[in-house]
Amino acid sequence: MTQVALRVNGMDRTAEVDAGTLLVELLREQLGLTGTHVGCDTSQCGACAVLVDGRSVKSCTAFALDVEGASVTTIEGLSTNGQLHPMQAAFKEHHGLQCGFCTPGMVLSAVDLASRMKNPSEADVRKWLDGNLCRCTGYHNIVRAVQAGVREMGG
Ligand code: FES
Ligand code: FES
């Protein structure tokens, strides 16, 4: 076992992991951050997406040891003082979720998009979310929510 040290949702955390421990396992099983979901075994669904130094990463594809020293944001760390993050609020307002299973990954991927594009088109959003699957909504409202959230975040 090796100690890994990182910042998670603004707090310094350490954990003992082995070489094969995945970031999603560290987050869910050792740090108790179960808002990061596991929807597949094949790196396809994006339910496990988190931000690593501001960039969305499928946490089932990253080893815990690879994020040594990084700053990780999970869905639990997005709101501030009980207020939804603008992207979370946009998903709520535009009915961008049903069961909510895919939502943490969708929201965090969308936050990353907002740091890259000021006014993404529908096609831009659909292309960006290519790696995030939803079994419920048919994507229409998700796309609207992401566009609105990006606008709220100021691009
Ligand atoms: S659980 Fe990571 S992509 Fe599906
Ligand atoms: S809202 Fe149910 S999987 Fe997306």
XYZ file of N, CA and C and ligand atoms in Angstrom:
473
model
N 0.845 -1.198 0.000
C 0.000 0.000 0.000
C 0.885 1.254 0.000
N 0.376 2.289 -0.647
C 1.112 3.549 -0.755
C 0.183 4.675 -0.345
N 0.722 5.671 0.315
C -0.125 6.797 0.687
C -0.245 7.762 -0.496
N -1.474 8.194 -0.735
C -1.703 9.221 -1.751
C -2.292 10.443 -1.039
N -1.815 11.613 -1.428
C -2.301 12.867 -0.842
C -2.852 13.737 -1.961
N -4.020 14.263 -1.747
C -4.651 15.100 -2.765
C -5.625 16.042 -2.088
N -6.131 17.004 -2.854
C -7.200 17.861 -2.335
C -8.502 17.382 -2.941
N -9.494 17.199 -2.113
C -10.794 16.774 -2.606
C -11.836 17.761 -2.082
N -12.501 18.412 -3.005
C -13.524 19.398 -2.645
C -12.983 20.427 -1.653
N -11.742 20.844 -1.915
C -11.136 21.913 -1.122
C -10.504 21.471 0.179
N -10.507 20.162 0.456
C -9.910 19.672 1.707
C -8.746 18.734 1.396
N -7.686 18.868 2.178
C -6.549 17.950 2.026
C -6.948 16.577 2.558
N -6.730 15.570 1.733
C -7.063 14.201 2.134
C -5.887 13.272 1.846
N -5.760 12.246 2.654
C -4.768 11.204 2.379
C -5.459 9.861 2.496
N -4.916 8.883 1.804
C -5.477 7.529 1.874
C -4.384 6.548 1.504
N -4.569 5.321 1.979
C -3.661 4.237 1.617
C -4.284 3.484 0.447
N -3.562 3.413 -0.649
C -4.093 2.740 -1.841
C -3.038 1.780 -2.379
N -3.484 0.859 -3.199
C -2.487 0.049 -3.894
C -2.400 0.500 -5.347
N -1.502 -0.110 -6.071
C -1.219 0.378 -7.428
C -2.432 0.290 -8.336
N -3.339 -0.630 -8.046
C -4.495 -0.811 -8.909
C -5.752 -0.104 -8.449
N -5.677 0.637 -7.352
C -6.870 1.336 -6.862
C -7.266 2.433 -7.829
N -8.520 2.407 -8.242
C -9.017 3.430 -9.161
C -9.430 4.681 -8.389
N -9.396 5.805 -9.080
C -9.832 7.051 -8.430
C -11.261 6.917 -7.934
N -12.136 6.305 -8.708
C -13.532 6.184 -8.267
C -13.629 5.326 -7.006
N -12.784 4.338 -6.872
C -12.799 3.506 -5.656
C -12.321 4.323 -4.458
N -11.286 5.112 -4.665
C -10.801 5.980 -3.591
C -11.913 6.919 -3.136
N -12.587 7.552 -4.102
C -13.615 8.538 -3.763
C -14.800 7.893 -3.057
N -15.296 6.813 -3.630
C -16.526 6.208 -3.095
C -16.274 5.375 -1.841
N -15.256 4.529 -1.893
C -15.112 3.513 -0.841
C -14.253 3.995 0.319
N -13.298 4.868 0.044
C -12.438 5.309 1.135
C -12.831 6.696 1.644
N -13.291 7.555 0.765
C -13.631 8.912 1.199
C -15.140 9.101 1.348
N -15.923 8.084 1.003
C -17.372 8.139 1.239
C -18.129 9.078 0.323
N -17.525 9.439 -0.815
C -18.164 10.392 -1.731
C -18.926 9.607 -2.802
N -20.087 9.135 -2.410
C -20.838 8.222 -3.268
C -21.674 8.944 -4.323
N -21.557 10.259 -4.404
C -22.204 10.980 -5.505
C -21.554 10.691 -6.838
N -20.336 10.192 -6.812
C -19.667 9.752 -8.037
C -20.132 8.335 -8.325
N -20.810 8.151 -9.433
C -21.465 6.865 -9.711
C -20.642 5.990 -10.644
N -20.924 4.703 -10.573
C -20.311 3.730 -11.491
C -21.434 3.096 -12.303
N -21.419 3.353 -13.607
C -22.507 2.857 -14.436
C -22.101 1.797 -15.430
N -20.818 1.538 -15.538
C -20.374 0.557 -16.529
C -19.025 -0.008 -16.099
N -18.577 -0.971 -16.844
C -17.230 -1.513 -16.621
C -16.353 -1.251 -17.824
N -16.791 -0.342 -18.673
C -16.149 -0.230 -19.982
C -15.734 1.199 -20.344
N -15.713 2.101 -19.377
C -15.278 3.489 -19.612
C -16.165 4.221 -20.604
N -17.429 3.849 -20.676
C -18.302 4.453 -21.689
C -19.329 5.428 -21.142
N -19.798 5.241 -19.906
C -21.025 5.932 -19.499
C -20.810 7.336 -18.950
N -19.655 7.619 -18.375
C -19.386 8.953 -17.844
C -20.046 9.265 -16.519
N -20.756 8.304 -15.924
C -21.400 8.567 -14.634
C -20.376 8.856 -13.538
N -19.147 8.434 -13.777
C -18.075 8.563 -12.778
C -17.242 9.828 -12.968
N -17.653 10.710 -13.874
C -16.813 11.880 -14.186
C -16.662 12.796 -12.974
N -15.441 13.231 -12.748
C -15.126 14.239 -11.732
C -14.187 15.249 -12.381
N -13.926 16.338 -11.690
C -12.942 17.300 -12.188
C -11.598 17.043 -11.509
N -10.566 16.931 -12.295
C -9.197 16.830 -11.775
C -8.456 18.054 -12.297
N -8.100 18.933 -11.365
C -7.494 20.220 -11.739
C -8.333 20.908 -12.814
N -9.639 20.855 -12.618
C -10.570 21.593 -13.474
C -11.001 20.894 -14.741
N -10.414 19.746 -15.037
C -10.757 19.033 -16.270
C -11.533 17.762 -15.949
N -12.564 17.489 -16.730
C -13.378 16.309 -16.444
C -12.608 15.042 -16.808
N -12.675 14.100 -15.902
C -11.964 12.826 -16.038
C -12.923 11.722 -15.604
N -12.946 10.642 -16.374
C -13.719 9.479 -15.942
C -12.925 8.787 -14.843
N -13.431 8.856 -13.632
C -12.633 8.408 -12.488
C -12.490 6.900 -12.435
N -13.228 6.184 -13.298
C -13.014 4.733 -13.379
C -11.850 4.397 -14.302
N -11.301 5.419 -14.948
C -10.181 5.168 -15.861
C -8.862 5.714 -15.315
N -8.908 6.322 -14.124
C -7.689 6.913 -13.555
C -7.302 6.147 -12.294
N -6.037 5.933 -12.124
C -5.560 5.327 -10.890
C -5.448 6.397 -9.803
N -5.750 5.979 -8.595
C -5.667 6.915 -7.474
C -4.272 7.520 -7.370
N -3.256 6.716 -7.592
C -1.886 7.228 -7.456
C -1.571 8.290 -8.501
N -2.312 8.289 -9.611
C -2.055 9.269 -10.665
C -2.561 10.663 -10.301
N -3.377 10.773 -9.269
C -3.890 12.091 -8.899
C -3.186 12.638 -7.660
N -2.069 12.045 -7.303
C -1.247 12.571 -6.206
C -1.020 14.072 -6.411
N -1.373 14.852 -5.405
C -1.146 16.294 -5.455
C -2.169 17.079 -6.245
N -3.121 16.400 -6.860
C -4.107 17.097 -7.698
C -5.265 17.627 -6.851
N -6.054 18.478 -7.472
C -7.274 18.987 -6.849
C -8.470 18.344 -7.545
N -9.234 17.585 -6.794
C -10.365 16.840 -7.353
C -11.659 17.462 -6.849
N -12.594 17.648 -7.766
C -13.929 18.123 -7.387
C -14.948 17.071 -7.762
N -15.733 16.663 -6.784
C -16.844 15.751 -7.037
C -18.146 16.539 -6.928
N -19.234 15.890 -7.220
C -20.519 16.591 -7.188
C -20.802 17.150 -5.793
N -20.277 16.489 -4.757
C -20.512 16.970 -3.392
C -19.831 18.309 -3.141
N -18.812 18.635 -3.962
C -18.048 19.853 -3.722
C -18.456 21.018 -4.587
N -19.514 20.871 -5.345
C -19.843 21.905 -6.330
C -20.679 23.046 -5.746
N -21.565 22.739 -4.858
C -22.391 23.810 -4.288
C -21.583 24.569 -3.239
N -21.997 25.811 -2.992
C -21.323 26.592 -1.942
C -22.373 27.174 -1.008
N -22.123 27.031 0.287
C -23.023 27.565 1.319
C -24.477 27.155 1.090
N -24.659 25.914 0.657
C -26.018 25.418 0.474
C -26.680 25.875 -0.812
N -25.967 26.639 -1.618
C -26.521 27.136 -2.888
C -26.049 26.238 -4.020
N -26.976 25.822 -4.863
C -26.587 25.015 -6.003
C -25.614 25.787 -6.893
N -24.664 25.080 -7.449
C -23.807 25.650 -8.491
C -24.699 26.018 -9.682
N -24.354 27.063 -10.442
C -25.199 27.452 -11.587
C -25.513 26.301 -12.540
N -24.575 25.384 -12.722
C -24.864 24.261 -13.627
C -25.876 23.308 -12.981
N -25.778 23.102 -11.694
C -26.780 22.271 -11.014
C -28.155 22.948 -11.091
N -28.175 24.246 -10.871
C -29.443 24.978 -10.921
C -30.057 24.904 -12.320
N -29.215 24.959 -13.341
C -29.720 24.890 -14.716
C -30.316 23.512 -15.002
N -29.691 22.461 -14.504
C -30.261 21.117 -14.684
C -31.613 21.021 -13.999
N -31.709 21.625 -12.827
C -32.985 21.601 -12.107
C -34.047 22.389 -12.879
N -33.694 23.581 -13.302
C -34.672 24.454 -13.956
C -35.144 23.886 -15.296
N -34.234 23.258 -16.019
C -34.571 22.782 -17.370
C -34.905 21.295 -17.395
N -35.141 20.731 -16.225
C -35.545 19.315 -16.126
C -34.543 18.412 -16.850
N -33.264 18.635 -16.552
C -32.212 17.882 -17.216
C -31.906 16.552 -16.552
N -32.808 16.063 -15.744
C -32.596 14.760 -15.119
C -33.929 14.104 -14.808
N -33.852 12.796 -14.747
C -35.012 12.033 -14.270
C -34.572 11.204 -13.062
N -33.952 10.049 -13.289
C -33.535 9.258 -12.117
C -32.321 9.868 -11.436
N -31.523 10.636 -12.170
C -30.378 11.321 -11.591
C -29.094 10.519 -11.578
N -29.131 9.306 -12.068
C -27.922 8.478 -11.971
C -26.760 9.068 -12.771
N -27.051 9.555 -13.958
C -25.986 10.105 -14.805
C -25.621 11.533 -14.435
N -26.452 12.167 -13.610
C -26.388 13.620 -13.452
C -25.068 14.143 -12.887
N -24.490 13.520 -11.862
C -23.204 14.067 -11.386
C -22.159 14.145 -12.481
N -22.051 13.108 -13.270
C -21.068 13.120 -14.350
C -21.423 14.123 -15.416
N -22.701 14.228 -15.752
C -23.135 15.218 -16.745
C -22.789 16.631 -16.276
N -23.119 16.923 -15.032
C -22.914 18.279 -14.508
C -21.422 18.626 -14.491
N -20.609 17.706 -14.021
C -19.180 18.010 -13.931
C -18.544 18.121 -15.317
N -18.966 17.282 -16.255
C -18.476 17.430 -17.621
C -18.884 18.780 -18.194
N -20.107 19.196 -17.881
C -20.609 20.472 -18.389
C -19.859 21.653 -17.780
N -19.476 21.530 -16.526
C -18.675 22.596 -15.902
C -17.345 22.737 -16.631
N -16.768 21.616 -16.998
C -15.520 21.667 -17.773
C -15.770 22.337 -19.124
N -16.875 21.985 -19.781
C -17.190 22.612 -21.071
C -17.273 24.132 -20.934
N -17.881 24.591 -19.846
C -18.049 26.033 -19.647
C -16.708 26.749 -19.546
N -15.683 26.034 -19.127
C -14.363 26.662 -19.038
C -13.682 26.712 -20.398
N -14.272 26.055 -21.394
C -13.652 25.988 -22.714
C -14.423 26.749 -23.781
N -15.759 26.877 -23.623
C -16.593 27.517 -24.655
C -17.550 28.489 -23.995
N -17.712 29.652 -24.615
C -18.596 30.659 -24.029
C -20.059 30.418 -24.367
N -20.338 29.994 -25.566
C -21.731 29.891 -25.994
C -21.903 28.663 -26.887
N -21.785 27.476 -26.316
C -21.811 26.271 -27.152
C -23.165 26.077 -27.823
N -23.113 25.651 -29.075
C -24.339 25.311 -29.791
C -24.853 23.961 -29.290
N -26.063 23.628 -29.736
C -26.599 22.310 -29.397
C -25.651 21.204 -29.876
N -25.131 21.399 -31.087
C -24.208 20.391 -31.625
C -22.936 20.308 -30.792
N -22.447 21.465 -30.336
C -21.246 21.471 -29.488
C -21.485 20.665 -28.212
N -22.648 20.899 -27.605
C -22.952 20.206 -26.339
C -23.089 18.713 -26.578
N -23.797 18.364 -27.634
C -23.977 16.923 -27.913
C -22.631 16.247 -28.181
N -21.768 16.943 -28.887
C -20.447 16.369 -29.153
C -19.650 16.236 -27.854
N -19.696 17.279 -27.017
C -18.941 17.263 -25.773
C -19.421 16.138 -24.849
N -20.729 15.934 -24.817
C -21.296 14.927 -23.914
C -21.361 13.536 -24.548
N -20.637 13.367 -25.603
C -20.610 12.072 -26.286
C -20.231 10.938 -25.328
N -19.397 11.236 -24.359
C -18.945 10.208 -23.419
C -19.778 10.115 -22.164
N -20.932 10.794 -22.130
C -21.831 10.729 -20.977
C -23.167 10.176 -21.439
N -23.529 9.030 -20.935
C -24.767 8.377 -21.359
C -25.871 8.572 -20.327
N -27.096 8.759 -20.833
C -28.271 8.857 -19.977
C -29.309 7.871 -20.500
N -29.846 7.081 -19.591
C -30.820 6.085 -20.027
C -32.247 6.605 -19.900
N -32.390 7.841 -19.411
C -33.740 8.332 -19.099
C -34.270 9.419 -20.019
N -33.489 10.464 -20.265
C -34.107 11.722 -20.694
C -34.163 11.947 -22.192
N -33.439 11.196 -22.965
C -33.428 11.495 -24.394
C -32.588 12.699 -24.740
N -31.904 13.264 -23.780
C -30.860 14.276 -23.966
C -31.370 15.689 -24.267
N -32.572 15.847 -24.776
C -33.012 17.180 -25.177
C -32.898 18.178 -24.024
N -33.443 17.823 -22.887
C -33.408 18.753 -21.753
C -31.999 18.889 -21.167
N -31.230 17.838 -21.268
C -29.846 17.934 -20.781
C -29.091 18.971 -21.595
N -29.253 18.931 -22.894
C -28.552 19.891 -23.760
C -28.989 21.313 -23.431
N -30.294 21.509 -23.280
C -30.783 22.854 -22.919
C -30.209 23.290 -21.581
N -30.176 22.372 -20.631
C -29.653 22.702 -19.302
C -28.175 23.093 -19.378
N -27.415 22.356 -20.151
C -25.982 22.660 -20.252
C -25.781 24.027 -20.902
N -26.529 24.304 -21.960
C -26.383 25.620 -22.606
C -26.723 26.740 -21.617
N -27.788 26.550 -20.867
C -28.192 27.574 -19.895
C -27.153 27.693 -18.784
N -26.643 26.558 -18.328
C -25.644 26.593 -17.261
C -24.366 27.285 -17.698
N -23.945 27.027 -18.921
C -22.737 27.687 -19.431
C -22.966 29.194 -19.482
N -24.148 29.598 -19.959
C -24.442 31.044 -20.005
C -24.398 31.627 -18.596
N -25.007 30.942 -17.628
C -25.027 31.436 -16.246
C -23.617 31.564 -15.683
N -22.755 30.644 -16.094
C -21.383 30.672 -15.580
C -20.535 31.725 -16.286
N -21.123 32.350 -17.298
C -20.389 33.393 -18.003
C -19.456 32.868 -19.068
N -19.684 31.608 -19.468
C -18.851 31.023 -20.512
C -17.519 30.576 -19.971
S -18.293 4.096 -14.673
Fe -16.730 5.287 -15.567
S -17.326 5.492 -17.629
Fe -18.887 4.229 -16.771
S -31.407 10.850 -15.600
Fe -31.510 8.678 -15.390
S -29.682 7.994 -16.347
Fe -29.751 10.079 -16.817
